[in-house]
mmCIF file of C-alpha atoms in Angstrom:
data_model
loop_
_atom_site.group_PDB
_atom_site.id
_atom_site.type_symbol
_atom_site.label_atom_id
_atom_site.label_comp_id
_atom_site.label_asym_id
_atom_site.label_seq_id
_atom_site.Cartn_x
_atom_site.Cartn_y
_atom_site.Cartn_z
ATOM 1 C CA MET A 1 15.737 -41.447 19.838
ATOM 2 C CA PRO A 2 17.200 -45.162 18.768
ATOM 3 C CA VAL A 3 20.346 -45.410 17.680
ATOM 4 C CA GLU A 4 21.232 -46.409 13.661
ATOM 5 C CA PHE A 5 23.442 -47.995 12.566
ATOM 6 C CA ILE A 6 24.279 -47.558 8.373
ATOM 7 C CA GLY A 7 26.877 -49.410 6.339
ATOM 8 C CA MET A 8 27.706 -50.250 3.119
ATOM 9 C CA ILE A 9 27.811 -52.580 -0.101
ATOM 10 C CA GLY A 10 29.967 -52.541 -3.506
ATOM 11 C CA THR A 11 28.910 -54.706 -6.157
ATOM 12 C CA ARG A 12 32.349 -56.426 -6.412
ATOM 13 C CA PRO A 13 35.258 -57.289 -3.930
ATOM 14 C CA ALA A 14 37.149 -53.743 -3.241
ATOM 15 C CA SER A 15 40.081 -53.463 -0.744
ATOM 16 C CA GLU A 16 41.841 -50.035 -0.158
ATOM 17 C CA LEU A 17 44.634 -52.133 1.185
ATOM 18 C CA GLN A 18 45.131 -53.618 -2.527
ATOM 19 C CA ASN A 19 44.237 -51.280 -4.708
ATOM 20 C CA PRO A 20 43.227 -47.103 -3.866
ATOM 21 C CA THR A 21 41.680 -46.960 -7.115
ATOM 22 C CA VAL A 22 39.055 -49.538 -6.231
ATOM 23 C CA THR A 23 36.186 -48.082 -4.322
ATOM 24 C CA LEU A 24 32.257 -49.829 -3.012
ATOM 25 C CA THR A 25 30.834 -47.053 -6.209
ATOM 26 C CA GLY A 26 32.425 -48.140 -9.102
ATOM 27 C CA GLY A 27 33.781 -51.207 -10.674
ATOM 28 C CA THR A 28 31.804 -53.959 -11.737
ATOM 29 C CA VAL A 29 28.800 -56.074 -11.174
ATOM 30 C CA ASN A 30 29.054 -59.584 -9.044
ATOM 31 C CA PRO A 31 25.406 -60.442 -8.219
ATOM 32 C CA ASP A 32 26.453 -62.978 -5.673
ATOM 33 C CA TYR A 33 29.432 -60.339 -3.739
ATOM 34 C CA VAL A 34 25.789 -58.178 -3.483
ATOM 35 C CA ARG A 35 23.899 -60.994 -2.128
ATOM 36 C CA LYS A 36 26.884 -62.199 0.284
ATOM 37 C CA PHE A 37 26.981 -58.432 1.598
ATOM 38 C CA ALA A 38 24.145 -57.926 2.251
ATOM 39 C CA LYS A 39 23.365 -60.722 3.359
ATOM 40 C CA ILE A 40 26.005 -60.130 6.427
ATOM 41 C CA HIS A 41 24.983 -56.483 7.155
ATOM 42 C CA GLU A 42 21.760 -57.480 8.029
ATOM 43 C CA ASP A 43 22.707 -60.361 9.907
ATOM 44 C CA GLY A 44 25.259 -58.422 11.408
ATOM 45 C CA GLY A 45 22.733 -56.012 12.915
ATOM 46 C CA PHE A 46 23.253 -53.161 10.420
ATOM 47 C CA ASP A 47 19.779 -51.094 10.254
ATOM 48 C CA ARG A 48 20.210 -50.317 6.336
ATOM 49 C CA VAL A 49 23.440 -49.788 4.010
ATOM 50 C CA LEU A 50 24.547 -46.920 1.868
ATOM 51 C CA VAL A 51 24.869 -47.785 -1.942
ATOM 52 C CA GLY A 52 27.094 -45.267 -3.525
ATOM 53 C CA TYR A 53 27.101 -42.994 -6.418
ATOM 54 C CA SER A 54 29.646 -42.208 -8.762
ATOM 55 C CA SER A 55 30.439 -41.185 -12.245
ATOM 56 C CA SER A 56 31.696 -44.544 -13.224
ATOM 57 C CA GLY A 57 29.989 -46.834 -11.075
ATOM 58 C CA PRO A 58 27.039 -49.067 -11.683
ATOM 59 C CA ASP A 59 23.022 -47.710 -11.199
ATOM 60 C CA GLY A 60 21.980 -47.802 -7.922
ATOM 61 C CA PHE A 61 18.418 -48.278 -8.560
ATOM 62 C CA SER A 62 19.609 -51.360 -9.655
ATOM 63 C CA VAL A 63 21.470 -52.437 -7.641
ATOM 64 C CA VAL A 64 19.727 -51.610 -4.343
ATOM 65 C CA SER A 65 16.412 -53.271 -5.960
ATOM 66 C CA TYR A 66 18.586 -56.809 -6.288
ATOM 67 C CA ALA A 67 19.858 -56.289 -2.594
ATOM 68 C CA ALA A 68 16.631 -55.720 -1.952
ATOM 69 C CA SER A 69 14.893 -59.005 -3.006
ATOM 70 C CA VAL A 70 17.708 -61.405 -1.433
ATOM 71 C CA THR A 71 17.007 -59.844 1.781
ATOM 72 C CA ASP A 72 14.274 -59.525 4.273
ATOM 73 C CA LYS A 73 14.521 -56.781 6.837
ATOM 74 C CA LEU A 74 17.878 -54.833 5.733
ATOM 75 C CA GLU A 75 17.433 -50.921 4.649
ATOM 76 C CA PHE A 76 18.446 -48.873 2.093
ATOM 77 C CA LEU A 77 20.292 -45.470 1.651
ATOM 78 C CA LEU A 78 20.560 -45.109 -1.909
ATOM 79 C CA ALA A 79 23.056 -42.385 -2.990
ATOM 80 C CA HIS A 80 21.365 -39.720 -5.278
ATOM 81 C CA ARG A 81 22.872 -37.131 -7.686
ATOM 82 C CA PRO A 82 20.018 -34.350 -8.234
ATOM 83 C CA GLY A 83 20.167 -32.903 -12.113
ATOM 84 C CA PHE A 84 20.969 -35.658 -14.185
ATOM 85 C CA VAL A 85 17.216 -37.039 -14.664
ATOM 86 C CA ALA A 86 14.027 -35.352 -14.534
ATOM 87 C CA PRO A 87 13.125 -34.652 -10.616
ATOM 88 C CA THR A 88 9.184 -35.739 -12.202
ATOM 89 C CA LEU A 89 11.042 -39.069 -13.097
ATOM 90 C CA ALA A 90 13.283 -39.384 -9.773
ATOM 91 C CA ALA A 91 10.485 -39.941 -7.696
ATOM 92 C CA ARG A 92 8.409 -41.749 -10.030
ATOM 93 C CA LYS A 93 11.644 -44.328 -9.297
ATOM 94 C CA LEU A 94 12.098 -43.685 -6.169
ATOM 95 C CA ALA A 95 8.270 -44.182 -5.435
ATOM 96 C CA THR A 96 8.108 -46.923 -7.463
ATOM 97 C CA LEU A 97 11.027 -49.017 -5.513
ATOM 98 C CA ASP A 98 9.092 -47.689 -2.318
ATOM 99 C CA HIS A 99 6.912 -50.350 -3.418
ATOM 100 C CA PHE A 100 8.895 -53.207 -4.634
ATOM 101 C CA THR A 101 11.453 -52.965 -1.676
ATOM 102 C CA ASN A 102 8.203 -53.165 1.275
ATOM 103 C CA GLY A 103 9.181 -49.672 2.520
ATOM 104 C CA ARG A 104 12.869 -49.958 2.653
ATOM 105 C CA ILE A 105 14.178 -47.140 0.788
ATOM 106 C CA ALA A 106 15.231 -43.886 2.025
ATOM 107 C CA VAL A 107 17.282 -41.329 -0.865
ATOM 108 C CA HIS A 108 20.970 -39.799 0.165
ATOM 109 C CA ILE A 109 21.036 -36.383 -1.405
ATOM 110 C CA ILE A 110 25.055 -35.876 -2.625
ATOM 111 C CA THR A 111 24.398 -32.605 -4.395
ATOM 112 C CA GLY A 112 28.519 -32.684 -5.749
ATOM 113 C CA GLY A 113 31.682 -31.119 -4.269
ATOM 114 C CA SER A 114 33.846 -31.925 -7.316
ATOM 115 C CA ASP A 115 33.387 -30.033 -10.621
ATOM 116 C CA ASP A 116 35.636 -32.875 -12.134
ATOM 117 C CA GLU A 117 33.349 -35.895 -11.052
ATOM 118 C CA GLN A 118 30.420 -34.281 -11.957
ATOM 119 C CA GLN A 119 31.653 -32.832 -15.643
ATOM 120 C CA LYS A 120 31.912 -36.649 -16.459
ATOM 121 C CA ASP A 121 28.512 -36.673 -16.035
ATOM 122 C CA GLY A 122 28.081 -33.720 -18.527
ATOM 123 C CA ASP A 123 27.012 -30.781 -15.794
ATOM 124 C CA TRP A 124 28.810 -28.041 -15.750
ATOM 125 C CA LEU A 125 27.291 -25.481 -12.956
ATOM 126 C CA ASP A 126 29.302 -24.282 -10.557
ATOM 127 C CA HIS A 127 29.031 -25.586 -6.910
ATOM 128 C CA ASP A 128 26.587 -23.653 -5.680
ATOM 129 C CA THR A 129 24.770 -23.227 -8.682
ATOM 130 C CA ARG A 130 24.439 -26.588 -8.208
ATOM 131 C CA TYR A 131 23.323 -26.657 -4.154
ATOM 132 C CA TYR A 132 20.513 -23.873 -5.671
ATOM 133 C CA ARG A 133 19.309 -26.806 -8.359
ATOM 134 C CA THR A 134 19.480 -28.750 -6.082
ATOM 135 C CA ASP A 135 16.679 -26.828 -3.855
ATOM 136 C CA GLU A 136 14.551 -27.185 -6.342
ATOM 137 C CA TYR A 137 14.588 -30.898 -7.395
ATOM 138 C CA LEU A 138 14.220 -31.720 -3.992
ATOM 139 C CA GLU A 139 10.730 -29.157 -4.083
ATOM 140 C CA ILE A 140 9.758 -30.377 -6.705
ATOM 141 C CA VAL A 141 10.478 -34.468 -5.613
ATOM 142 C CA ARG A 142 9.080 -33.930 -2.589
ATOM 143 C CA ARG A 143 5.271 -31.684 -4.334
ATOM 144 C CA ILE A 144 5.284 -35.187 -6.630
ATOM 145 C CA TRP A 145 5.191 -37.450 -3.954
ATOM 146 C CA MET A 146 3.055 -35.606 -1.962
ATOM 147 C CA SER A 147 0.217 -33.813 -4.399
ATOM 148 C CA ASP A 148 -3.083 -35.282 -4.812
ATOM 149 C CA SER A 149 -3.137 -33.081 -8.163
ATOM 150 C CA PRO A 150 -1.472 -31.774 -10.816
ATOM 151 C CA PHE A 151 0.887 -28.824 -10.333
ATOM 152 C CA ASP A 152 2.917 -25.925 -12.830
ATOM 153 C CA TYR A 153 6.164 -25.206 -11.230
ATOM 154 C CA LYS A 154 7.980 -21.929 -12.942
ATOM 155 C CA GLY A 155 12.147 -21.866 -11.124
ATOM 156 C CA GLU A 156 15.208 -21.325 -12.575
ATOM 157 C CA PHE A 157 16.011 -24.870 -13.415
ATOM 158 C CA TYR A 158 13.096 -26.586 -13.788
ATOM 159 C CA ASP A 159 9.782 -25.627 -15.550
ATOM 160 C CA LEU A 160 6.822 -28.027 -14.905
ATOM 161 C CA LYS A 161 3.429 -28.115 -16.590
ATOM 162 C CA ASN A 162 0.500 -30.550 -15.060
ATOM 163 C CA ALA A 163 3.262 -32.599 -12.820
ATOM 164 C CA PHE A 164 1.402 -35.478 -11.264
ATOM 165 C CA SER A 165 2.564 -38.812 -10.277
ATOM 166 C CA GLU A 166 -0.088 -41.929 -9.753
ATOM 167 C CA VAL A 167 2.141 -43.640 -7.717
ATOM 168 C CA LYS A 168 3.025 -42.364 -4.372
ATOM 169 C CA PRO A 169 5.577 -43.320 -1.703
ATOM 170 C CA LEU A 170 4.533 -46.410 0.231
ATOM 171 C CA GLN A 171 5.785 -44.742 3.562
ATOM 172 C CA LYS A 172 4.656 -41.650 4.919
ATOM 173 C CA PRO A 173 4.661 -38.917 3.990
ATOM 174 C CA HIS A 174 7.572 -39.623 2.128
ATOM 175 C CA ILE A 175 10.677 -41.645 1.128
ATOM 176 C CA PRO A 176 12.871 -40.554 4.120
ATOM 177 C CA ILE A 177 15.416 -37.936 2.713
ATOM 178 C CA TYR A 178 19.179 -37.500 4.098
ATOM 179 C CA PHE A 179 21.954 -34.760 2.636
ATOM 180 C CA GLY A 180 25.072 -34.281 2.855
ATOM 181 C CA GLY A 181 27.307 -30.938 1.632
ATOM 182 C CA ALA A 182 29.279 -29.160 4.416
ATOM 183 C CA SER A 183 29.338 -25.590 2.081
ATOM 184 C CA GLY A 184 27.574 -22.859 3.165
ATOM 185 C CA ALA A 185 25.638 -23.315 0.434
ATOM 186 C CA ALA A 186 24.437 -26.227 0.810
ATOM 187 C CA VAL A 187 23.484 -25.998 5.153
ATOM 188 C CA GLY A 188 20.220 -24.384 3.978
ATOM 189 C CA ILE A 189 19.073 -26.222 1.476
ATOM 190 C CA GLY A 190 19.536 -29.711 3.617
ATOM 191 C CA ALA A 191 18.242 -28.407 6.619
ATOM 192 C CA LYS A 192 15.214 -27.819 4.423
ATOM 193 C CA HIS A 193 14.333 -30.853 3.022
ATOM 194 C CA SER A 194 15.385 -33.311 4.857
ATOM 195 C CA ASN A 195 15.145 -35.786 7.616
ATOM 196 C CA VAL A 196 18.795 -36.601 8.127
ATOM 197 C CA TYR A 197 21.602 -34.285 7.687
ATOM 198 C CA ALA A 198 24.774 -36.258 7.874
ATOM 199 C CA PHE A 199 28.611 -35.217 8.168
ATOM 200 C CA TRP A 200 31.905 -37.101 8.108
ATOM 201 C CA GLY A 201 33.416 -37.998 11.476
ATOM 202 C CA GLU A 202 34.734 -34.281 12.712
ATOM 203 C CA PRO A 203 35.791 -34.322 16.379
ATOM 204 C CA LEU A 204 32.573 -33.618 18.753
ATOM 205 C CA ALA A 205 33.081 -30.422 19.469
ATOM 206 C CA ALA A 206 32.538 -29.686 15.531
ATOM 207 C CA ILE A 207 29.757 -31.924 15.333
ATOM 208 C CA LYS A 208 28.219 -29.897 18.278
ATOM 209 C CA GLN A 209 28.455 -26.643 16.949
ATOM 210 C CA ARG A 210 27.558 -28.085 13.210
ATOM 211 C CA ILE A 211 24.114 -29.416 14.399
ATOM 212 C CA ALA A 212 24.136 -26.224 16.264
ATOM 213 C CA GLU A 213 24.361 -25.066 12.417
ATOM 214 C CA VAL A 214 21.734 -26.834 10.937
ATOM 215 C CA LYS A 215 19.128 -26.761 13.483
ATOM 216 C CA ALA A 216 19.462 -22.775 13.431
ATOM 217 C CA SER A 217 18.625 -23.150 9.838
ATOM 218 C CA ALA A 218 15.968 -25.390 9.179
ATOM 219 C CA PRO A 219 12.423 -24.558 9.724
ATOM 220 C CA ILE A 220 10.969 -23.785 12.925
ATOM 221 C CA GLY A 221 9.504 -26.579 14.925
ATOM 222 C CA LYS A 222 11.021 -29.067 12.046
ATOM 223 C CA PRO A 223 12.603 -32.588 13.383
ATOM 224 C CA LEU A 224 16.073 -33.150 11.780
ATOM 225 C CA ARG A 225 18.262 -35.752 12.539
ATOM 226 C CA PHE A 226 21.382 -36.472 12.380
ATOM 227 C CA SER A 227 24.161 -38.583 10.453
ATOM 228 C CA VAL A 228 27.966 -39.497 11.091
ATOM 229 C CA SER A 229 30.285 -41.523 9.333
ATOM 230 C CA LEU A 230 33.746 -42.940 10.888
ATOM 231 C CA ARG A 231 36.023 -45.586 9.458
ATOM 232 C CA PRO A 232 36.220 -48.498 12.818
ATOM 233 C CA ILE A 233 39.391 -50.101 13.022
ATOM 234 C CA LEU A 234 39.546 -53.046 15.391
ATOM 235 C CA GLY A 235 42.269 -54.695 17.660
ATOM 236 C CA GLU A 236 41.736 -57.434 20.602
ATOM 237 C CA THR A 237 43.848 -54.670 22.381
ATOM 238 C CA GLU A 238 44.183 -50.792 21.830
ATOM 239 C CA GLU A 239 48.172 -51.424 21.121
ATOM 240 C CA LYS A 240 47.211 -53.862 18.438
ATOM 241 C CA ALA A 241 44.011 -51.412 17.636
ATOM 242 C CA TRP A 242 47.195 -48.289 16.608
ATOM 243 C CA GLU A 243 49.664 -51.515 15.173
ATOM 244 C CA LYS A 244 46.203 -52.527 12.762
ATOM 245 C CA ALA A 245 45.968 -48.667 11.920
ATOM 246 C CA ARG A 246 49.607 -47.666 11.633
ATOM 247 C CA TYR A 247 49.856 -50.979 8.813
ATOM 248 C CA ILE A 248 46.628 -49.454 7.421
ATOM 249 C CA LEU A 249 48.091 -45.983 6.996
ATOM 250 C CA SER A 250 51.559 -47.520 5.881
ATOM 251 C CA ARG A 251 49.425 -49.937 3.011
ATOM 252 C CA ILE A 252 47.209 -46.893 2.173
ATOM 253 C CA LYS A 253 50.462 -44.830 1.103
ATOM 254 C CA GLN A 254 52.178 -47.673 -0.285
ATOM 255 C CA THR A 255 49.852 -48.383 -2.768
ATOM 256 C CA ARG A 256 48.794 -45.341 -4.238
ATOM 257 C CA ALA A 257 52.886 -44.646 -4.163
ATOM 258 C CA ASP A 258 52.767 -47.837 -6.650
ATOM 259 C CA ALA A 259 49.973 -46.616 -8.926
ATOM 260 C CA GLY A 260 51.913 -43.322 -9.158
ATOM 261 C CA LEU A 261 49.182 -41.394 -6.880
ATOM 262 C CA LYS A 262 50.432 -37.461 -5.548
ATOM 263 C CA LEU A 263 48.566 -35.359 -3.705
ATOM 264 C CA PRO A 264 47.716 -32.485 -5.363
ATOM 265 C CA VAL A 265 50.624 -29.326 -5.126
ATOM 266 C CA GLY A 266 49.644 -25.659 -5.009
ATOM 267 C CA ALA A 267 46.481 -23.923 -5.856
ATOM 268 C CA SER A 268 45.208 -27.447 -6.889
ATOM 269 C CA ALA A 269 46.032 -28.723 -3.602
ATOM 270 C CA ARG A 270 43.029 -27.191 -1.937
ATOM 271 C CA PRO A 271 39.823 -29.762 -3.033
ATOM 272 C CA GLN A 272 36.708 -28.060 -3.642
ATOM 273 C CA SER A 273 34.732 -30.114 -1.027
ATOM 274 C CA VAL A 274 33.996 -28.628 1.759
ATOM 275 C CA GLY A 275 34.031 -31.789 3.789
ATOM 276 C CA SER A 276 37.475 -32.856 2.589
ATOM 277 C CA ARG A 277 38.756 -29.350 3.096
ATOM 278 C CA ARG A 278 37.297 -29.561 6.933
ATOM 279 C CA LEU A 279 38.693 -33.443 7.751
ATOM 280 C CA LEU A 280 42.275 -32.261 6.259
ATOM 281 C CA GLU A 281 42.788 -28.515 8.862
ATOM 282 C CA PHE A 282 41.551 -31.094 11.227
ATOM 283 C CA ALA A 283 44.533 -33.708 10.521
ATOM 284 C CA GLN A 284 46.925 -30.604 10.525
ATOM 285 C CA GLU A 285 45.671 -29.513 13.879
ATOM 286 C CA SER A 286 46.051 -33.591 15.314
ATOM 287 C CA GLU A 287 46.463 -36.863 14.705
ATOM 288 C CA ILE A 288 43.956 -37.911 17.481
ATOM 289 C CA HIS A 289 40.823 -35.851 18.090
ATOM 290 C CA ASP A 290 38.837 -36.604 20.965
ATOM 291 C CA LYS A 291 39.478 -39.578 22.694
ATOM 292 C CA ARG A 292 40.663 -42.250 19.267
ATOM 293 C CA LEU A 293 39.087 -40.038 15.883
ATOM 294 C CA TRP A 294 42.396 -40.914 14.090
ATOM 295 C CA THR A 295 42.998 -38.253 10.699
ATOM 296 C CA PRO A 296 46.968 -39.386 9.310
ATOM 297 C CA ILE A 297 43.894 -41.255 6.356
ATOM 298 C CA ALA A 298 42.019 -38.445 5.630
ATOM 299 C CA ALA A 299 45.544 -36.199 4.851
ATOM 300 C CA ALA A 300 47.317 -38.886 3.397
ATOM 301 C CA THR A 301 44.680 -39.278 0.834
ATOM 302 C CA GLY A 302 43.300 -35.433 0.198
ATOM 303 C CA ALA A 303 40.010 -36.780 2.722
ATOM 304 C CA TYR A 304 37.952 -37.149 -0.799
ATOM 305 C CA GLY A 305 34.824 -38.920 1.137
ATOM 306 C CA ASN A 306 35.125 -40.581 4.492
ATOM 307 C CA THR A 307 38.341 -41.148 5.876
ATOM 308 C CA THR A 308 38.910 -40.584 9.679
ATOM 309 C CA ALA A 309 38.875 -43.783 11.998
ATOM 310 C CA LEU A 310 38.330 -44.353 14.865
ATOM 311 C CA VAL A 311 41.059 -47.104 16.866
ATOM 312 C CA GLY A 312 40.737 -49.243 19.516
ATOM 313 C CA THR A 313 38.956 -52.049 21.092
ATOM 314 C CA PRO A 314 35.593 -52.778 19.995
ATOM 315 C CA GLU A 315 35.081 -51.259 23.816
ATOM 316 C CA GLN A 316 36.994 -48.186 23.272
ATOM 317 C CA VAL A 317 35.383 -47.558 19.583
ATOM 318 C CA ALA A 318 31.427 -48.261 20.897
ATOM 319 C CA GLU A 319 32.248 -46.139 23.758
ATOM 320 C CA SER A 320 33.807 -43.544 21.218
ATOM 321 C CA LEU A 321 30.407 -43.707 19.249
ATOM 322 C CA PHE A 322 28.264 -43.888 21.617
ATOM 323 C CA ASP A 323 30.039 -39.990 22.739
ATOM 324 C CA TYR A 324 28.837 -39.235 19.178
ATOM 325 C CA TYR A 325 25.092 -40.193 20.248
ATOM 326 C CA GLN A 326 25.309 -38.535 23.540
ATOM 327 C CA ALA A 327 26.181 -35.246 21.352
ATOM 328 C CA GLY A 328 22.919 -35.769 19.112
ATOM 329 C CA VAL A 329 23.890 -37.279 16.138
ATOM 330 C CA THR A 330 21.344 -40.184 15.776
ATOM 331 C CA THR A 331 22.735 -42.290 12.589
ATOM 332 C CA LEU A 332 26.347 -44.198 12.966
ATOM 333 C CA LEU A 333 27.496 -44.884 9.612
ATOM 334 C CA ILE A 334 30.109 -47.181 9.978
ATOM 335 C CA ARG A 335 32.542 -48.910 7.060
ATOM 336 C CA GLY A 336 35.974 -50.387 7.290
ATOM 337 C CA PHE A 337 39.294 -50.543 5.232
ATOM 338 C CA ASP A 338 38.894 -54.372 4.643
ATOM 339 C CA PRO A 339 34.674 -54.546 3.927
ATOM 340 C CA VAL A 340 33.436 -57.826 4.498
ATOM 341 C CA GLU A 341 35.098 -59.044 7.448
ATOM 342 C CA ASP A 342 35.055 -55.334 9.247
ATOM 343 C CA ALA A 343 31.542 -55.838 8.661
ATOM 344 C CA ILE A 344 30.843 -58.798 9.873
ATOM 345 C CA ALA A 345 33.777 -57.552 12.879
ATOM 346 C CA TYR A 346 31.195 -54.584 13.147
ATOM 347 C CA GLY A 347 28.086 -56.588 13.137
ATOM 348 C CA ARG A 348 29.764 -59.192 15.938
ATOM 349 C CA ASP A 349 31.712 -56.970 18.446
ATOM 350 C CA VAL A 350 30.704 -53.450 17.890
ATOM 351 C CA ILE A 351 26.780 -52.914 17.170
ATOM 352 C CA PRO A 352 25.411 -55.210 20.272
ATOM 353 C CA LEU A 353 27.908 -52.624 22.506
ATOM 354 C CA VAL A 354 26.317 -49.227 21.283
ATOM 355 C CA ARG A 355 23.236 -50.124 20.752
ATOM 356 C CA GLY A 356 22.543 -51.771 24.989
ATOM 357 C CA LEU A 357 24.965 -48.026 25.951
ATOM 358 C CA VAL A 358 22.057 -46.338 24.320
ATOM 359 C CA GLN A 359 19.687 -49.133 26.280
ATOM 360 C CA ARG A 360 20.582 -47.670 29.808
ATOM 361 C CA LEU A 361 21.452 -44.608 29.255
ATOM 362 C CA ASP A 362 17.115 -44.663 27.799
ATOM 363 C CA ARG A 363 16.778 -46.772 31.150
ATOM 364 C CA GLN A 364 18.579 -43.916 33.139
ATOM 365 C CA THR A 365 16.101 -41.102 31.547
ATOM 366 C CA VAL A 366 12.947 -42.970 32.185
ATOM 367 C CA THR A 367 13.803 -43.558 35.707
ATOM 368 C CA VAL A 368 14.330 -39.735 36.330
ATOM 369 C CA SER A 369 12.186 -38.059 34.476
#
């Protein structure tokens, strides 16, 4: 199985080392920056870039449409939260975008792990109920994409009559669906609907366990691929890489302190997101897991999002990424703390090494068989 590399683009310059409230999913829109950022990933050998979602950020459909128009082969992973537009409309929007990008999109379903974030968009459902809604939502989206005739649908959340779309996805049988979620409510639904199930950067043993759990929840015989998201920190030597990592941690702590950001304490200290809870538990167990999975940034930020790092030389980081591949992960989402410069470094120094290791393994497998 070939390895897939995904980066992440935003619409404005954003560095967590300068401002902890600035993220790639929010802010103003700078078309020149989007074009530059997308081209860096395309030229660096990334397969796709993630366009994220937040309750205050730019519209991802528009970002993908523009970024696709200024690139030739780069593909896109559009983060999408079910529930804010009708599933019939979402299906048509995605199918239309699939044609205008010449089949270069996939959709990443983010059901939402924070009540505060959801309520900003007017969603007052609780965590588990949101996933039950996602189940119906994706059932309808997939039927809209694949049905040759109108259909009725009546569920707990949606009630449709003669639902149909004349526009179908360019990709067959339909647009790839990626899915994120670490809770018990998420696993069965994600395994049922997705083509790729996404995890945050956990230790290898935990990733293997989670892969087994998702596979066990999937329909019999359904092929599933898996993704892991990590934040590589590179140095010319291992010592310099760890110096850089400690500097990044100190900058994040300082900028958070300067901004008056404090981690919650007491009853509110436990994040609603199960994925965040898991990262914090791994951070409490150890600062370093496996060879170089580093957790203190997750601890310092409350593990809000993808916050575990791989620290080392390009060769060492490539080796660790390859370890995830051998554990059953075929998609690697990597992004840095200095987004543009790190994307350049990953494309130049890491991605070719990992692809080389995968190709060598493939040749060995063919020889043995």
